[in-house]
Structures are given as structure tokens and as C-alpha cells.
């Protein structure tokens, strides 16, 4: 299990945002396999971290407004719960090309941090059960580990039960 851990002061918009905010974080990199069927599960396995501590960033359309959902890779996003969490009626997964253009990241590397356009964000409530969680650092094969409270503060996220097993 080859992994690198280091503090990073530059790099992706996500790590730059963390550095600028003075938030403690650790960058974990691994060799991404383009044939991997799940980016998040690949990250958890490559880093030797429990899949309930590795969170995937998904972009959904809630009543016409793009919204970021951050949920454990071990489960799925509950679209109805996401809509409810932001006071909406209907949610659907966003068009991947629109999600990429809006966030400035590629699919499989979308980070909840440092997005081109700041989107409304909801973090699954299960994150608060962990001292630290991992989210994409802005590209495939790169994760950032930080306290869930720091992620909530930096993204002004709502904490709600939006994941399901």
C-alpha cells in the first residue's frame, strides 16, 4: 500500500483554499487506475481508510439550482433527503459536463473546496462521527484529510442525513 502524506501549500484550488484559510489538513496521493469502476472506493482502498471516512462529492440539481452533496463512498446519495435539506422539492443528478464547468474540476476529482463557482453544499451528518474525513483534493488520485467541522465552515455546508447504505 504505497501512499504519500505531506502538507501541501500549493497545487489544486482546494489545497490553496485550505492553506489560505489556515486549516490543518493532510494530502494523500495514490496512483489512480482509469479502469477503476468507483473513484471513491478506489481512494479508500488505496489509502487504507474505511469507506465511511472517505466522502465523494456529487453535484445535483435541486429545483434548478446546482447543489453539492458530500456523502460517504460506502453509500449513495438520497436525492429526496438532499432536496429536503435545502428546502427544495425535487433533486436530480446534475449533467456531468455542467458540474465540471461550474466547479472547475473533472468528474472523479470534484472537490467541495475551491470550486470555480461556490455552490450550496450539504455534508452528510455521518461525517460528524469522525475526527477527520477525506474528500477529493481536486483531481483523481488526490485526497485531502481534514476535520468535518473545518469542511462545514469553509463551504458553509448544511449538515444533514443525505446518505443511505
PDB file of N, CA and C in Angstrom, residues 85-121:
ATOM      1  N   UNK A  85     -33.100  18.865   2.706  1.00  0.00           N
ATOM      2  CA  UNK A  85     -32.066  19.544   3.496  1.00  0.00           C
ATOM      3  C   UNK A  85     -31.885  21.010   3.100  1.00  0.00           C
ATOM      4  N   UNK A  86     -32.176  21.327   1.835  1.00  0.00           N
ATOM      5  CA  UNK A  86     -32.008  22.710   1.378  1.00  0.00           C
ATOM      6  C   UNK A  86     -33.343  23.402   1.117  1.00  0.00           C
ATOM      7  N   UNK A  87     -34.420  22.781   1.597  1.00  0.00           N
ATOM      8  CA  UNK A  87     -35.736  23.392   1.446  1.00  0.00           C
ATOM      9  C   UNK A  87     -36.309  23.290   0.047  1.00  0.00           C
ATOM     10  N   UNK A  88     -35.821  22.305  -0.721  1.00  0.00           N
ATOM     11  CA  UNK A  88     -36.292  22.122  -2.089  1.00  0.00           C
ATOM     12  C   UNK A  88     -37.330  21.026  -2.189  1.00  0.00           C
ATOM     13  N   UNK A  89     -37.857  20.872  -3.403  1.00  0.00           N
ATOM     14  CA  UNK A  89     -38.886  19.862  -3.632  1.00  0.00           C
ATOM     15  C   UNK A  89     -38.362  18.675  -4.423  1.00  0.00           C
ATOM     16  N   UNK A  90     -37.490  18.947  -5.393  1.00  0.00           N
ATOM     17  CA  UNK A  90     -37.052  17.877  -6.285  1.00  0.00           C
ATOM     18  C   UNK A  90     -35.561  17.993  -6.562  1.00  0.00           C
ATOM     19  N   UNK A  91     -34.884  16.852  -6.531  1.00  0.00           N
ATOM     20  CA  UNK A  91     -33.449  16.826  -6.838  1.00  0.00           C
ATOM     21  C   UNK A  91     -33.161  15.727  -7.851  1.00  0.00           C
ATOM     22  N   UNK A  92     -32.208  15.997  -8.722  1.00  0.00           N
ATOM     23  CA  UNK A  92     -31.736  15.028  -9.706  1.00  0.00           C
ATOM     24  C   UNK A  92     -30.243  15.260  -9.874  1.00  0.00           C
ATOM     25  N   UNK A  93     -29.535  14.243 -10.280  1.00  0.00           N
ATOM     26  CA  UNK A  93     -28.103  14.416 -10.516  1.00  0.00           C
ATOM     27  C   UNK A  93     -27.911  15.430 -11.646  1.00  0.00           C
ATOM     28  N   UNK A  94     -26.933  16.295 -11.486  1.00  0.00           N
ATOM     29  CA  UNK A  94     -26.642  17.319 -12.491  1.00  0.00           C
ATOM     30  C   UNK A  94     -25.960  16.692 -13.697  1.00  0.00           C
ATOM     31  N   UNK A  95     -26.088  17.350 -14.815  1.00  0.00           N
ATOM     32  CA  UNK A  95     -25.372  16.937 -16.015  1.00  0.00           C
ATOM     33  C   UNK A  95     -23.877  16.993 -15.706  1.00  0.00           C
ATOM     34  N   UNK A  96     -23.129  15.898 -15.958  1.00  0.00           N
ATOM     35  CA  UNK A  96     -21.706  15.878 -15.616  1.00  0.00           C
ATOM     36  C   UNK A  96     -20.901  17.020 -16.250  1.00  0.00           C
ATOM     37  N   UNK A  97     -21.187  17.368 -17.495  1.00  0.00           N
ATOM     38  CA  UNK A  97     -20.443  18.453 -18.157  1.00  0.00           C
ATOM     39  C   UNK A  97     -20.722  19.789 -17.468  1.00  0.00           C
ATOM     40  N   UNK A  98     -21.962  20.007 -17.055  1.00  0.00           N
ATOM     41  CA  UNK A  98     -22.313  21.237 -16.345  1.00  0.00           C
ATOM     42  C   UNK A  98     -21.630  21.274 -14.975  1.00  0.00           C
ATOM     43  N   UNK A  99     -21.604  20.142 -14.297  1.00  0.00           N
ATOM     44  CA  UNK A  99     -20.929  20.061 -12.989  1.00  0.00           C
ATOM     45  C   UNK A  99     -19.441  20.388 -13.141  1.00  0.00           C
ATOM     46  N   UNK A 100     -18.809  19.863 -14.178  1.00  0.00           N
ATOM     47  CA  UNK A 100     -17.387  20.124 -14.412  1.00  0.00           C
ATOM     48  C   UNK A 100     -17.140  21.604 -14.727  1.00  0.00           C
ATOM     49  N   UNK A 101     -17.953  22.185 -15.618  1.00  0.00           N
ATOM     50  CA  UNK A 101     -17.791  23.605 -15.980  1.00  0.00           C
ATOM     51  C   UNK A 101     -18.003  24.509 -14.775  1.00  0.00           C
ATOM     52  N   UNK A 102     -18.996  24.202 -13.980  1.00  0.00           N
ATOM     53  CA  UNK A 102     -19.350  25.068 -12.855  1.00  0.00           C
ATOM     54  C   UNK A 102     -18.336  24.990 -11.720  1.00  0.00           C
ATOM     55  N   UNK A 103     -17.849  23.784 -11.421  1.00  0.00           N
ATOM     56  CA  UNK A 103     -16.912  23.626 -10.304  1.00  0.00           C
ATOM     57  C   UNK A 103     -15.466  23.875 -10.708  1.00  0.00           C
ATOM     58  N   UNK A 104     -15.152  23.655 -11.986  1.00  0.00           N
ATOM     59  CA  UNK A 104     -13.767  23.788 -12.440  1.00  0.00           C
ATOM     60  C   UNK A 104     -12.958  22.512 -12.244  1.00  0.00           C
ATOM     61  N   UNK A 105     -13.622  21.443 -11.872  1.00  0.00           N
ATOM     62  CA  UNK A 105     -12.958  20.153 -11.646  1.00  0.00           C
ATOM     63  C   UNK A 105     -13.528  19.106 -12.592  1.00  0.00           C
ATOM     64  N   UNK A 106     -12.767  18.022 -12.806  1.00  0.00           N
ATOM     65  CA  UNK A 106     -13.254  16.921 -13.633  1.00  0.00           C
ATOM     66  C   UNK A 106     -13.972  15.893 -12.762  1.00  0.00           C
ATOM     67  N   UNK A 107     -14.905  15.183 -13.390  1.00  0.00           N
ATOM     68  CA  UNK A 107     -15.650  14.131 -12.696  1.00  0.00           C
ATOM     69  C   UNK A 107     -14.664  13.128 -12.097  1.00  0.00           C
ATOM     70  N   UNK A 108     -14.913  12.748 -10.864  1.00  0.00           N
ATOM     71  CA  UNK A 108     -13.990  11.859 -10.165  1.00  0.00           C
ATOM     72  C   UNK A 108     -12.933  12.630  -9.408  1.00  0.00           C
ATOM     73  N   UNK A 109     -12.896  13.943  -9.622  1.00  0.00           N
ATOM     74  CA  UNK A 109     -11.932  14.795  -8.932  1.00  0.00           C
ATOM     75  C   UNK A 109     -12.581  16.075  -8.423  1.00  0.00           C
ATOM     76  N   UNK A 110     -13.921  16.109  -8.413  1.00  0.00           N
ATOM     77  CA  UNK A 110     -14.614  17.303  -7.932  1.00  0.00           C
ATOM     78  C   UNK A 110     -14.453  17.392  -6.422  1.00  0.00           C
ATOM     79  N   UNK A 111     -13.954  18.521  -5.978  1.00  0.00           N
ATOM     80  CA  UNK A 111     -13.764  18.774  -4.557  1.00  0.00           C
ATOM     81  C   UNK A 111     -14.859  19.720  -4.074  1.00  0.00           C
ATOM     82  N   UNK A 112     -15.276  19.578  -2.810  1.00  0.00           N
ATOM     83  CA  UNK A 112     -16.222  20.551  -2.275  1.00  0.00           C
ATOM     84  C   UNK A 112     -15.549  21.892  -1.979  1.00  0.00           C
ATOM     85  N   UNK A 113     -14.228  21.939  -2.073  1.00  0.00           N
ATOM     86  CA  UNK A 113     -13.438  23.130  -1.740  1.00  0.00           C
ATOM     87  C   UNK A 113     -12.845  23.762  -3.001  1.00  0.00           C
ATOM     88  N   UNK A 114     -12.742  25.078  -3.021  1.00  0.00           N
ATOM     89  CA  UNK A 114     -12.045  25.775  -4.102  1.00  0.00           C
ATOM     90  C   UNK A 114     -12.730  25.698  -5.450  1.00  0.00           C
ATOM     91  N   UNK A 115     -14.038  25.572  -5.458  1.00  0.00           N
ATOM     92  CA  UNK A 115     -14.761  25.485  -6.720  1.00  0.00           C
ATOM     93  C   UNK A 115     -14.776  26.828  -7.438  1.00  0.00           C
ATOM     94  N   UNK A 116     -14.833  26.762  -8.754  1.00  0.00           N
ATOM     95  CA  UNK A 116     -14.865  27.969  -9.584  1.00  0.00           C
ATOM     96  C   UNK A 116     -16.041  28.859  -9.191  1.00  0.00           C
ATOM     97  N   UNK A 117     -17.213  28.251  -9.015  1.00  0.00           N
ATOM     98  CA  UNK A 117     -18.399  28.971  -8.552  1.00  0.00           C
ATOM     99  C   UNK A 117     -18.833  28.296  -7.252  1.00  0.00           C
ATOM    100  N   UNK A 118     -18.916  29.064  -6.200  1.00  0.00           N
ATOM    101  CA  UNK A 118     -19.281  28.493  -4.903  1.00  0.00           C
ATOM    102  C   UNK A 118     -20.738  28.032  -4.932  1.00  0.00           C
ATOM    103  N   UNK A 119     -20.923  26.755  -4.686  1.00  0.00           N
ATOM    104  CA  UNK A 119     -22.259  26.180  -4.711  1.00  0.00           C
ATOM    105  C   UNK A 119     -22.742  25.858  -3.303  1.00  0.00           C
ATOM    106  N   UNK A 120     -24.036  25.879  -3.139  1.00  0.00           N
ATOM    107  CA  UNK A 120     -24.652  25.467  -1.873  1.00  0.00           C
ATOM    108  C   UNK A 120     -24.216  24.023  -1.620  1.00  0.00           C
ATOM    109  N   UNK A 121     -23.847  23.722  -0.369  1.00  0.00           N
ATOM    110  CA  UNK A 121     -23.257  22.421  -0.044  1.00  0.00           C
ATOM    111  C   UNK A 121     -23.965  21.777   1.139  1.00  0.00           C
TER     112      UNK A 121
END
